[in-house]
Short mmCIF file of N, CA and C in Angstrom, two decimals:
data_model
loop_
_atom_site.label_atom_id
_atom_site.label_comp_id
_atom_site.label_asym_id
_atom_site.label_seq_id
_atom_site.Cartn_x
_atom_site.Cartn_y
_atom_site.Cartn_z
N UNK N 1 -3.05 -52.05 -8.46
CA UNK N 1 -3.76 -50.81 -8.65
C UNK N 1 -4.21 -50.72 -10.12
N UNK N 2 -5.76 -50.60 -10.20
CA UNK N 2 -5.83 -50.32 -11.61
C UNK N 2 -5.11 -48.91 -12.59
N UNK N 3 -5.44 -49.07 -13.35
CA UNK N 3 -4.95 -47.79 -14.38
C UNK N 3 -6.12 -47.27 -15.10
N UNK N 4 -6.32 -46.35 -15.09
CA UNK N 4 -7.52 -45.56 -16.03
C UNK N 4 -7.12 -44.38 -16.65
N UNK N 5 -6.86 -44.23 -18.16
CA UNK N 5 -6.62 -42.23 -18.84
C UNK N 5 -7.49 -42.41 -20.02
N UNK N 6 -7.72 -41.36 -19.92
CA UNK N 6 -8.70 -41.03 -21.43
C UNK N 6 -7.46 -41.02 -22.45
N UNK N 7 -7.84 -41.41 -23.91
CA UNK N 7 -6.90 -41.04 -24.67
C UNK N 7 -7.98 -40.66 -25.72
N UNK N 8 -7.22 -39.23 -26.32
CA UNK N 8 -7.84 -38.33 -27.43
C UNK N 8 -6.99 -38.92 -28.64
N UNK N 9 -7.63 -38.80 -29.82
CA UNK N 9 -6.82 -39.30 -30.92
C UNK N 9 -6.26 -37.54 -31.51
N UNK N 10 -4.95 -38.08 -32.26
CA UNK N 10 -4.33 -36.85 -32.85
C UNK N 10 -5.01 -36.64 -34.25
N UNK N 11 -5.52 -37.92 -34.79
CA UNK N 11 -5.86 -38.26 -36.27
C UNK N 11 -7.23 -38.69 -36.13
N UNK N 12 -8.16 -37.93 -35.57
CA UNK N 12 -9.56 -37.94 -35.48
C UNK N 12 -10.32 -38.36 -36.68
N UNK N 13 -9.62 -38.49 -38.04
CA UNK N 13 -10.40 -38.96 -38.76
C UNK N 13 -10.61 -40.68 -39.10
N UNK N 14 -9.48 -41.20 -38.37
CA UNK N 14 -9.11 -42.12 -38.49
C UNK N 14 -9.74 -42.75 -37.70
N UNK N 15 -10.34 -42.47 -36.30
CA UNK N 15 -10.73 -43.11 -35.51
C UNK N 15 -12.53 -43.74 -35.76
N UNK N 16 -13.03 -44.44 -35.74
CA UNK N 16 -14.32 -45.09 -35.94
C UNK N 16 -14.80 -45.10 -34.43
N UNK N 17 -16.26 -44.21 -34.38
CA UNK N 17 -16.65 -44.03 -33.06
C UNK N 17 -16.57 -42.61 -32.84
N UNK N 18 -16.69 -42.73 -31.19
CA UNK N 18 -16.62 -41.33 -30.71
C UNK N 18 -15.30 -41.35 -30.02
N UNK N 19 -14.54 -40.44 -30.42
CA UNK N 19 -13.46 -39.82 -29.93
C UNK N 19 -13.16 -39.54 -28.47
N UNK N 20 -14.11 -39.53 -28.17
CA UNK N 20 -13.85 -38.48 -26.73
C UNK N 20 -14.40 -39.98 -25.44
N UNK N 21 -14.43 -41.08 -26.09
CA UNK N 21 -14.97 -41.97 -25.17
C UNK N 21 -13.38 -42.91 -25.40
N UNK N 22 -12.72 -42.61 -25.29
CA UNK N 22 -11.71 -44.07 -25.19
C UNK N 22 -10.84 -43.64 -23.94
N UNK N 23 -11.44 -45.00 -22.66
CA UNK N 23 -11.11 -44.80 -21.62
C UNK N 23 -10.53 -46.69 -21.44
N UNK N 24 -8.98 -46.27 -21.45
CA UNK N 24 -7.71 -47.49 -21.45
C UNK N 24 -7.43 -47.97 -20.10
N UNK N 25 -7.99 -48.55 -19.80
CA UNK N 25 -7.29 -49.25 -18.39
C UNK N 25 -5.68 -50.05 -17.71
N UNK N 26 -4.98 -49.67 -19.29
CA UNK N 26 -3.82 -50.30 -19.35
C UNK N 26 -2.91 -49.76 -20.03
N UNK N 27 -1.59 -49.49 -19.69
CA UNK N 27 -0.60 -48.62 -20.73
C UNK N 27 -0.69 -49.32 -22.04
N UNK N 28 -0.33 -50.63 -21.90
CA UNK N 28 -0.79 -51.16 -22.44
C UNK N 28 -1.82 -51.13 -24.09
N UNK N 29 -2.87 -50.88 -23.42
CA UNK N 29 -4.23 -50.54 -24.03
C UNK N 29 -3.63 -49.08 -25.17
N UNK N 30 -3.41 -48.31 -24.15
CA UNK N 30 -3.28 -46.53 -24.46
C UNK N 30 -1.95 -46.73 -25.65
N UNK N 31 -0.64 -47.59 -25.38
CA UNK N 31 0.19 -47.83 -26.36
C UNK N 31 -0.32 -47.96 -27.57
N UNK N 32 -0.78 -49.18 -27.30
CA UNK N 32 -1.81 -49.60 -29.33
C UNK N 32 -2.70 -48.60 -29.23
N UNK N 33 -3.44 -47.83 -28.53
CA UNK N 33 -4.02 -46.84 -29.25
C UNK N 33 -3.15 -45.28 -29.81
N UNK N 34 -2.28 -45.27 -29.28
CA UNK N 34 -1.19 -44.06 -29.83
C UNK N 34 -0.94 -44.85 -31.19
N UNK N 35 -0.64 -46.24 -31.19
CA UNK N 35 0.00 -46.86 -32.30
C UNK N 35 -0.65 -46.82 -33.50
N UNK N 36 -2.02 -46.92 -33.17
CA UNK N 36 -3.14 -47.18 -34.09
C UNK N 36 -3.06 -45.91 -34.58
N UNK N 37 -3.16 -44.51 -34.20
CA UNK N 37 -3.45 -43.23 -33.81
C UNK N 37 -2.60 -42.85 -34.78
N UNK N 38 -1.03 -42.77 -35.22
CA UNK N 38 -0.22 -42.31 -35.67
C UNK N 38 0.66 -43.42 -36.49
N UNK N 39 0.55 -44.01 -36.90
CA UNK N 39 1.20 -45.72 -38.12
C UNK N 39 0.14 -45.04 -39.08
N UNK N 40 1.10 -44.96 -40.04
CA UNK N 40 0.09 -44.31 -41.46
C UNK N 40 0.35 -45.27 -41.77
N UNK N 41 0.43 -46.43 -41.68
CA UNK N 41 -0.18 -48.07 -42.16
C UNK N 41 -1.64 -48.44 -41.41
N UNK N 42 -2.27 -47.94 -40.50
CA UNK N 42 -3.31 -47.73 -40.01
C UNK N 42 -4.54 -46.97 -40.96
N UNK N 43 -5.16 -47.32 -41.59
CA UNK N 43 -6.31 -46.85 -42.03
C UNK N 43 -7.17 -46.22 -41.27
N UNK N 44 -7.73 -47.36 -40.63
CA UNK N 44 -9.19 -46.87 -39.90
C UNK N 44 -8.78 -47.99 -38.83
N UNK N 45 -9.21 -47.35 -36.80
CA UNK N 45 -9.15 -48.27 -35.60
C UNK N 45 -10.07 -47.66 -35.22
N UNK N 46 -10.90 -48.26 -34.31
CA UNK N 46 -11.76 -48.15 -32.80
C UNK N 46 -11.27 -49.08 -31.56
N UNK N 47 -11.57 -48.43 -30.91
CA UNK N 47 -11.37 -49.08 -29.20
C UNK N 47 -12.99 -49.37 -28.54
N UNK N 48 -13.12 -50.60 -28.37
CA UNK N 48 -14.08 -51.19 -27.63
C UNK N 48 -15.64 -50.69 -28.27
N UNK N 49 -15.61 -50.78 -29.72
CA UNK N 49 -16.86 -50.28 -30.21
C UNK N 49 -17.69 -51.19 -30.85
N UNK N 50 -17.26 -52.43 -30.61
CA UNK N 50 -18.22 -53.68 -31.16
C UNK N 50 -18.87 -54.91 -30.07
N UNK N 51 -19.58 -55.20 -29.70
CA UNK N 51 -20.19 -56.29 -28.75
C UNK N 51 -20.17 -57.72 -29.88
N UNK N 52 -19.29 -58.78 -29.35
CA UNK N 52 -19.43 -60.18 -29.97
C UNK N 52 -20.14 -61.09 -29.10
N UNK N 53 -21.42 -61.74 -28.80
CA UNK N 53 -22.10 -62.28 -28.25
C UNK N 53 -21.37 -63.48 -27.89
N UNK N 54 -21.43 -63.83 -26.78
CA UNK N 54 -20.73 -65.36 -26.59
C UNK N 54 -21.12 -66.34 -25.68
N UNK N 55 -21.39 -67.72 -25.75
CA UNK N 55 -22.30 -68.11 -24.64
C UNK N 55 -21.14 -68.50 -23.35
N UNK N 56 -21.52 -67.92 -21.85
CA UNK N 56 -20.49 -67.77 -20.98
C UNK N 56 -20.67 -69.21 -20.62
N UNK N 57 -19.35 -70.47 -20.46
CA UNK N 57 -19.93 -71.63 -19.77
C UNK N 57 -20.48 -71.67 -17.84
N UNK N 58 -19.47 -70.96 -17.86
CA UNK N 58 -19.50 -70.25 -16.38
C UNK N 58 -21.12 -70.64 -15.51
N UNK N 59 -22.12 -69.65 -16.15
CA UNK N 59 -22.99 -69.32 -15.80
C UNK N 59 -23.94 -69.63 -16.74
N UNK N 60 -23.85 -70.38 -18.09
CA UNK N 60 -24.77 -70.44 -18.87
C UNK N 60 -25.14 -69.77 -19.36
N UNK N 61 -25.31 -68.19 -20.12
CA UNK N 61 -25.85 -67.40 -20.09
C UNK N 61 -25.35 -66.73 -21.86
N UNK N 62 -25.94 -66.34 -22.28
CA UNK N 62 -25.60 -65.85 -23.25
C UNK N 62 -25.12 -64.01 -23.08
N UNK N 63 -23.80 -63.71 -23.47
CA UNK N 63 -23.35 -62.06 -22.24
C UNK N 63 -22.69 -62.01 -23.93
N UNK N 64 -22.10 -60.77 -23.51
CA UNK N 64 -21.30 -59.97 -24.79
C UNK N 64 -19.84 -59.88 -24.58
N UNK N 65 -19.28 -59.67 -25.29
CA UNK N 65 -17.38 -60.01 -25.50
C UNK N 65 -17.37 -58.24 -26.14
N UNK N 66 -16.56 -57.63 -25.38
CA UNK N 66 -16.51 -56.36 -26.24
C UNK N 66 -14.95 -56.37 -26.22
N UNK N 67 -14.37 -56.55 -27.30
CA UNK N 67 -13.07 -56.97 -27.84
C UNK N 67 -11.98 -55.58 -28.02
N UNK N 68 -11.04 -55.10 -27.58
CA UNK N 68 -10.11 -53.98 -27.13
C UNK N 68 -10.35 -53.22 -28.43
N UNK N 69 -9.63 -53.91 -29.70
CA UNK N 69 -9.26 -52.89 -30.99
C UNK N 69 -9.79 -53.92 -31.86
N UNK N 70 -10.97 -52.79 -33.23
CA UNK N 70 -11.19 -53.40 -34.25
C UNK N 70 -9.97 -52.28 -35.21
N UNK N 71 -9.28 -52.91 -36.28
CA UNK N 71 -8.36 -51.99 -36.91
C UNK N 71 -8.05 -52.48 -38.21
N UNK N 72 -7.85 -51.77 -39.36
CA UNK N 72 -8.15 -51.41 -40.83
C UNK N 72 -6.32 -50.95 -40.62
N UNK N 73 -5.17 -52.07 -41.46
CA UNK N 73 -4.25 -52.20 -41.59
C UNK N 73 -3.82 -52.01 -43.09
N UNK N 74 -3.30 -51.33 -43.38
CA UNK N 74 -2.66 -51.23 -45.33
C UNK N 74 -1.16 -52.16 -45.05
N UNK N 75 -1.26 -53.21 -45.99
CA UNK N 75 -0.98 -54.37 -46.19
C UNK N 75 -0.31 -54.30 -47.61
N UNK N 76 1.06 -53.67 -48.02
CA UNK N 76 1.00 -53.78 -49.60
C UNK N 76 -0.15 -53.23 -50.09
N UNK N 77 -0.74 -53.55 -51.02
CA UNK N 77 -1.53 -53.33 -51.75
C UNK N 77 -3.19 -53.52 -50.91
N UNK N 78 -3.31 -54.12 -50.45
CA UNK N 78 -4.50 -54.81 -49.51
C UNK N 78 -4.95 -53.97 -48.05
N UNK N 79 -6.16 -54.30 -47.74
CA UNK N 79 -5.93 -53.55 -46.53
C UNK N 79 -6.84 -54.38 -45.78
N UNK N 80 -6.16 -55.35 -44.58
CA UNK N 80 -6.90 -56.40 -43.89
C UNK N 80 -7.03 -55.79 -42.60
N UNK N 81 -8.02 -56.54 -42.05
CA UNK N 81 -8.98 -55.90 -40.99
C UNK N 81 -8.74 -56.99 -39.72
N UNK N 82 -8.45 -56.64 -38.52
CA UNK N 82 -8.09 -57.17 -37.09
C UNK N 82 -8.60 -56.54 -36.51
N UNK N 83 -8.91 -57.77 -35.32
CA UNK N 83 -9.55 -57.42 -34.13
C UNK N 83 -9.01 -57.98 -33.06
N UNK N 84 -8.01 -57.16 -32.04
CA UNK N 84 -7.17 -57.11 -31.26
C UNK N 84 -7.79 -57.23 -29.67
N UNK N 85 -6.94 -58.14 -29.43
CA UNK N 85 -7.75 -58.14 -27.60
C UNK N 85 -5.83 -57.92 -26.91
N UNK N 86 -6.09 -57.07 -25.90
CA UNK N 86 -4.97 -57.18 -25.06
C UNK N 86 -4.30 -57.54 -24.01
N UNK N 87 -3.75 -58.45 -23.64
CA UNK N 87 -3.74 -59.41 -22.55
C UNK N 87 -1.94 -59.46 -21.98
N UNK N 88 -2.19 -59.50 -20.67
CA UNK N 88 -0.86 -60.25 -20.00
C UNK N 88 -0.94 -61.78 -20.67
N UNK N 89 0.23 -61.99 -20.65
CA UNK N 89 0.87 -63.54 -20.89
C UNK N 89 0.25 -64.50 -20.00
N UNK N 90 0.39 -63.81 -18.56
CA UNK N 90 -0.15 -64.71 -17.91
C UNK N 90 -1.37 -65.31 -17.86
N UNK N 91 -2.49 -64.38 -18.31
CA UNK N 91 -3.43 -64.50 -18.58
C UNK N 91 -4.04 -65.21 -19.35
N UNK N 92 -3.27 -65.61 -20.78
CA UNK N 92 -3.17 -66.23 -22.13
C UNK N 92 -3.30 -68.07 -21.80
N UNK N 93 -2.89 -67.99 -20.89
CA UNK N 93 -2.81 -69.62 -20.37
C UNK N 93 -3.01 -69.88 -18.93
N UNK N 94 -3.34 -71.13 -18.73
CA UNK N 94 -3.96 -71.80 -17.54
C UNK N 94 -2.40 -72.05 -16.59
N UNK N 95 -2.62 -71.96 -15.78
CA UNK N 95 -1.95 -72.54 -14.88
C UNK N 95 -2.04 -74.21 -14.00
N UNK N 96 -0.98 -74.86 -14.34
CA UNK N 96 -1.31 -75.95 -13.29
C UNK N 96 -1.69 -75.54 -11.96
N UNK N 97 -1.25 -74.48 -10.92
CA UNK N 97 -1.97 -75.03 -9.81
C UNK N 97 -3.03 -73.38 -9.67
N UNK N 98 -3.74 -73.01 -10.61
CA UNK N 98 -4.56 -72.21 -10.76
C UNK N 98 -5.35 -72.21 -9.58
N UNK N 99 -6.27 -70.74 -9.04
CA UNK N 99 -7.26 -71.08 -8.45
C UNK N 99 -8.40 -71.35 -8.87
N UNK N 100 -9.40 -71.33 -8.14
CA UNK N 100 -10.54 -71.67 -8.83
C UNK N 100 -11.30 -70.36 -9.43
N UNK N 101 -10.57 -68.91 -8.96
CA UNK N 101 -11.26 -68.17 -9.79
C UNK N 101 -10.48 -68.08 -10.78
N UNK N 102 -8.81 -68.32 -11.05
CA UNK N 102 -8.05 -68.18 -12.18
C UNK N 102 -8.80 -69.19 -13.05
N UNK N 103 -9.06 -70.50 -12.96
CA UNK N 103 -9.83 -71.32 -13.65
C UNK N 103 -11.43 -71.11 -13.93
N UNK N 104 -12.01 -70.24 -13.46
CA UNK N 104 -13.26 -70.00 -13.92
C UNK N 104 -12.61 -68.93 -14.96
N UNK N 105 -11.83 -67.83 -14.65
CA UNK N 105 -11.68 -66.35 -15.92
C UNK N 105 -11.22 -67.00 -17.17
N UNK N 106 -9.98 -68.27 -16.82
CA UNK N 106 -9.90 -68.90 -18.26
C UNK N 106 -10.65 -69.42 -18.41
N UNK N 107 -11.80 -69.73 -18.00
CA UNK N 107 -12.80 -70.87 -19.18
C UNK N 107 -13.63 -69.72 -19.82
N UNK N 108 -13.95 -68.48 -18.75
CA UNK N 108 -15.25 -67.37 -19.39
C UNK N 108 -13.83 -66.97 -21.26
N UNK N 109 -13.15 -66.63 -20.68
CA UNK N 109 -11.77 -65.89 -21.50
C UNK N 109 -11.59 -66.82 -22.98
N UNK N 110 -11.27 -68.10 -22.68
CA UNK N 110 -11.58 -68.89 -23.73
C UNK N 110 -12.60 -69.12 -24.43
N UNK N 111 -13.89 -69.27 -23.92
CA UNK N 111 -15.21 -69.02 -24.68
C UNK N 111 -15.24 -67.50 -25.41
N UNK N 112 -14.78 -66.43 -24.93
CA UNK N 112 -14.68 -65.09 -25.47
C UNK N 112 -14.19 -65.01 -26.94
N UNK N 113 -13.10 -65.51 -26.48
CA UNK N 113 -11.86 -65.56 -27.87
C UNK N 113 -12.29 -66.49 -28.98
N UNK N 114 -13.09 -67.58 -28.37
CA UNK N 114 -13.73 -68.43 -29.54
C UNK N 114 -14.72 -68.17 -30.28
N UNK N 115 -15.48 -67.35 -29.57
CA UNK N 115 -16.19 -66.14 -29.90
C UNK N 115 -15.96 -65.31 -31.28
N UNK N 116 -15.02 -64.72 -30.77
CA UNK N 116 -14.31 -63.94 -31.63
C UNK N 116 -13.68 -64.27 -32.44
N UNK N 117 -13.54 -65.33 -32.83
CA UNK N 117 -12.80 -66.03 -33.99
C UNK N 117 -13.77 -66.40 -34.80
N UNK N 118 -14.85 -66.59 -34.64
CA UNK N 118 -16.39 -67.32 -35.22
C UNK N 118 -16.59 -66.16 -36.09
N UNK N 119 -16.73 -64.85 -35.23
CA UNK N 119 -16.82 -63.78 -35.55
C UNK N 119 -15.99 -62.77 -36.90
N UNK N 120 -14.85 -63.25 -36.45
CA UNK N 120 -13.47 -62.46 -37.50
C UNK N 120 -13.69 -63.55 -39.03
N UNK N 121 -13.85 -64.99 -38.50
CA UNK N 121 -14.48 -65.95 -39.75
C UNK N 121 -15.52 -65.16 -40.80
N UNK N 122 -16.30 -64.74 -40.19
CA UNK N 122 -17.85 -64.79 -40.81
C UNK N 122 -17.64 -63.40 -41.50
N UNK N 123 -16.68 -62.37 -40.89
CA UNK N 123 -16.80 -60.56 -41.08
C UNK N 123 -15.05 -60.75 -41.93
N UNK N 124 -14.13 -61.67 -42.23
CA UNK N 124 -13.23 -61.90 -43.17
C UNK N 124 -12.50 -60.76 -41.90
N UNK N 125 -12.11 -61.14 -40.93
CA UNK N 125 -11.52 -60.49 -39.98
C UNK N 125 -10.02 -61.35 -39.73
N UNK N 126 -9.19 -60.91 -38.77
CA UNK N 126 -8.01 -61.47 -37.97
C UNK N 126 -8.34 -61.58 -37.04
N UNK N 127 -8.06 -62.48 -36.16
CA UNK N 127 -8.36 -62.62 -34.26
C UNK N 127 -6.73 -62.35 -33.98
N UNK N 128 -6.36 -61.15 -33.22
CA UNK N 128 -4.86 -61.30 -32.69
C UNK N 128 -5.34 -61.25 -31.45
N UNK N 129 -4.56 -61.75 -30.10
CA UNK N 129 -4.20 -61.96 -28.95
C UNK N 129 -2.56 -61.25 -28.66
N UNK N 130 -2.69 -60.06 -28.76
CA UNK N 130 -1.26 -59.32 -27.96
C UNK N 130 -1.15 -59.00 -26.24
N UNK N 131 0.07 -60.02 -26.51
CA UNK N 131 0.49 -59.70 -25.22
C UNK N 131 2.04 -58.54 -25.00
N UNK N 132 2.58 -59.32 -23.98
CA UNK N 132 3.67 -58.33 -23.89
C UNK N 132 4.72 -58.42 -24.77
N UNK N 133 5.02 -59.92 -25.26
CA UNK N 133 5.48 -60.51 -25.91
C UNK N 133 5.61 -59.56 -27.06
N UNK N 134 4.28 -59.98 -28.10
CA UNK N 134 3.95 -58.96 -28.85
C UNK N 134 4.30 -57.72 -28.86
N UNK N 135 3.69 -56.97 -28.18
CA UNK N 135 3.71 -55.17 -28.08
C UNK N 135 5.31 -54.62 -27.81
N UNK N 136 6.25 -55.85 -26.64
CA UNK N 136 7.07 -54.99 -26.70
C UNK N 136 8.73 -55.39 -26.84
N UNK N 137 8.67 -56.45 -28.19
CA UNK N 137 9.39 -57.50 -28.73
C UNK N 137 10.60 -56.70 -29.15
N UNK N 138 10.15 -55.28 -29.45
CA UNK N 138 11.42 -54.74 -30.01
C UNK N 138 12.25 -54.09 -28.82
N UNK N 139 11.54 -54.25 -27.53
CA UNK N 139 12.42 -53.22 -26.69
C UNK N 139 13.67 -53.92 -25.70
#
Protein backbone atom coordinates (compact mmCIF):
# COMPACT_ATOMS: atom_id res chain seq x y z
CA UNK A 1 0.00 0.00 0.00
CA UNK A 2 1.39 3.25 -0.87
CA UNK A 3 1.75 6.12 1.68
CA UNK A 4 0.94 9.72 0.85
CA UNK A 5 0.78 13.06 3.79
CA UNK A 6 1.42 16.47 3.16
CA UNK A 7 4.02 17.77 5.45
CA UNK A 8 3.94 21.61 6.52
CA UNK A 9 7.24 22.91 7.77
CA UNK A 10 7.34 24.40 11.48
CA UNK A 11 10.45 26.62 10.32
CA UNK A 12 9.05 28.05 7.09
CA UNK A 13 11.91 30.08 6.68
CA UNK A 14 14.12 27.48 6.29
CA UNK A 15 12.43 25.70 3.75
CA UNK A 16 13.48 26.59 -0.14
CA UNK A 17 10.32 26.38 -2.34
CA UNK A 18 6.81 26.32 -1.64
CA UNK A 19 5.76 25.13 1.59
CA UNK A 20 2.52 23.93 1.11
CA UNK A 21 3.63 21.45 -1.79
CA UNK A 22 5.65 18.71 0.06
CA UNK A 23 3.74 15.62 -0.58
CA UNK A 24 6.05 12.35 1.09
CA UNK A 25 5.18 9.10 -0.06
CA UNK A 26 7.18 7.49 2.68
CA UNK A 27 7.54 7.82 6.53
CA UNK A 28 10.46 7.62 5.62
CA UNK A 29 10.57 10.68 3.30
CA UNK A 30 8.27 12.79 6.04
CA UNK A 31 11.10 11.67 8.88
CA UNK A 32 14.07 13.61 7.05
CA UNK A 33 11.73 16.18 6.38
CA UNK A 34 10.71 16.78 10.21
CA UNK A 35 14.59 16.28 10.54
CA UNK A 36 15.53 18.80 8.11
CA UNK A 37 12.55 21.00 9.57
CA UNK A 38 13.79 21.22 13.20
CA UNK A 39 18.10 20.25 13.45
CA UNK A 40 19.29 23.82 13.91
CA UNK A 41 22.33 22.29 12.14
CA UNK A 42 20.05 22.54 9.11
CA UNK A 43 20.35 25.84 7.39
CA UNK A 44 18.37 25.78 4.41
CA UNK A 45 16.32 22.09 2.80
CA UNK A 46 13.81 21.53 -0.05
CA UNK A 47 11.98 18.40 -0.97
CA UNK A 48 11.86 17.45 -4.63
CA UNK A 49 12.58 21.03 -6.01
CA UNK A 50 15.36 20.39 -8.50
CA UNK A 51 15.12 18.24 -11.93
CA UNK A 52 18.79 16.49 -12.75
CA UNK A 53 18.57 15.42 -16.40
CA UNK A 54 19.76 11.91 -17.01
CA UNK A 55 20.01 9.80 -20.05
CA UNK A 56 17.50 6.67 -19.19
CA UNK A 57 19.41 3.41 -20.74
CA UNK A 58 16.14 1.71 -20.53
CA UNK A 59 14.50 3.52 -23.26
CA UNK A 60 17.12 5.80 -24.58
CA UNK A 61 15.71 8.85 -23.85
CA UNK A 62 16.92 11.73 -22.19
CA UNK A 63 13.98 12.12 -18.78
CA UNK A 64 14.68 14.03 -15.48
CA UNK A 65 15.88 12.60 -11.96
CA UNK A 66 14.04 14.75 -9.38
CA UNK A 67 16.17 13.83 -6.32
CA UNK A 68 14.11 13.63 -2.59
CA UNK A 69 16.23 16.43 -0.47
CA UNK A 70 18.55 19.25 -1.59
CA UNK A 71 19.93 20.48 2.10
CA UNK A 72 22.33 23.33 3.46
CA UNK A 73 24.08 21.52 6.63
CA UNK A 74 26.31 23.81 9.32
CA UNK A 75 29.37 21.80 9.55
CA UNK A 76 31.70 23.47 12.31
CA UNK A 77 32.48 26.39 10.84
CA UNK A 78 31.41 25.47 7.09
CA UNK A 79 28.20 24.87 5.73
CA UNK A 80 28.14 21.95 2.99
CA UNK A 81 25.39 21.29 0.75
CA UNK A 82 23.68 17.53 0.03
CA UNK A 83 21.52 16.10 -2.03
CA UNK A 84 19.68 13.21 -0.51
CA UNK A 85 17.71 10.45 -2.33
CA UNK A 86 15.74 7.97 -0.09
CA UNK A 87 15.71 4.43 -0.63
CA UNK A 88 14.99 0.86 0.88
CA UNK A 89 18.19 -1.23 1.09
CA UNK A 90 16.71 -3.40 -1.02
CA UNK A 91 16.48 -1.26 -3.59
CA UNK A 92 20.22 0.02 -3.32
CA UNK A 93 21.37 -3.26 -4.95
CA UNK A 94 20.68 -5.85 -7.59
CA UNK A 95 19.66 -9.00 -6.82
CA UNK A 96 21.00 -12.31 -8.18
CA UNK A 97 17.81 -13.80 -9.15
CA UNK A 98 16.08 -10.33 -9.88
CA UNK A 99 13.22 -9.95 -12.23
CA UNK A 100 13.33 -8.45 -15.23
CA UNK A 101 11.48 -5.48 -14.04
CA UNK A 102 13.71 -5.43 -10.73
CA UNK A 103 16.61 -5.36 -13.33
CA UNK A 104 15.31 -2.79 -15.63
CA UNK A 105 14.47 -0.13 -12.15
CA UNK A 106 18.18 -0.87 -11.23
CA UNK A 107 19.69 0.02 -14.40
CA UNK A 108 17.01 3.32 -14.87
CA UNK A 109 18.07 3.91 -10.72
CA UNK A 110 21.74 3.61 -11.39
CA UNK A 111 21.88 5.92 -14.35
CA UNK A 112 19.82 8.42 -11.94
CA UNK A 113 22.31 8.40 -9.16
CA UNK A 114 25.15 8.80 -11.68
CA UNK A 115 23.41 11.51 -12.67
CA UNK A 116 23.43 13.02 -9.66
CA UNK A 117 26.79 12.69 -8.75
CA UNK A 118 27.93 14.51 -12.14
CA UNK A 119 25.65 16.94 -10.83
CA UNK A 120 26.69 17.39 -6.89
CA UNK A 121 30.50 17.41 -8.82
CA UNK A 122 29.87 20.39 -10.95
CA UNK A 123 27.34 22.46 -8.07
CA UNK A 124 30.34 21.39 -5.11
CA UNK A 125 27.41 19.23 -3.74
CA UNK A 126 27.27 15.65 -1.64
CA UNK A 127 25.39 12.67 -3.32
CA UNK A 128 23.97 10.69 -0.08
CA UNK A 129 21.90 7.50 -0.69
CA UNK A 130 19.89 6.92 2.81
CA UNK A 131 18.52 4.03 3.51
CA UNK A 132 17.18 2.38 6.55
CA UNK A 133 20.41 1.64 7.59
CA UNK A 134 21.16 5.22 7.67
CA UNK A 135 17.96 6.97 9.00
CA UNK A 136 17.44 4.53 11.65
CA UNK A 137 21.00 3.37 12.98
CA UNK A 138 20.35 4.81 16.27
CA UNK A 139 17.13 2.97 17.05
Amino acid sequence: MAYRTKYVPLNQQKYVGNPNSINCRSLWERSVCKFCDVNENIVKWSFEEIMVPYHNPVDNKIRNYIPDFLVQIKNNDQVESWMIEVKPKKQTMLKENASKKEKLTWIVNVAKWKAAELYCQKHNFVFKLLTEKELFSNA
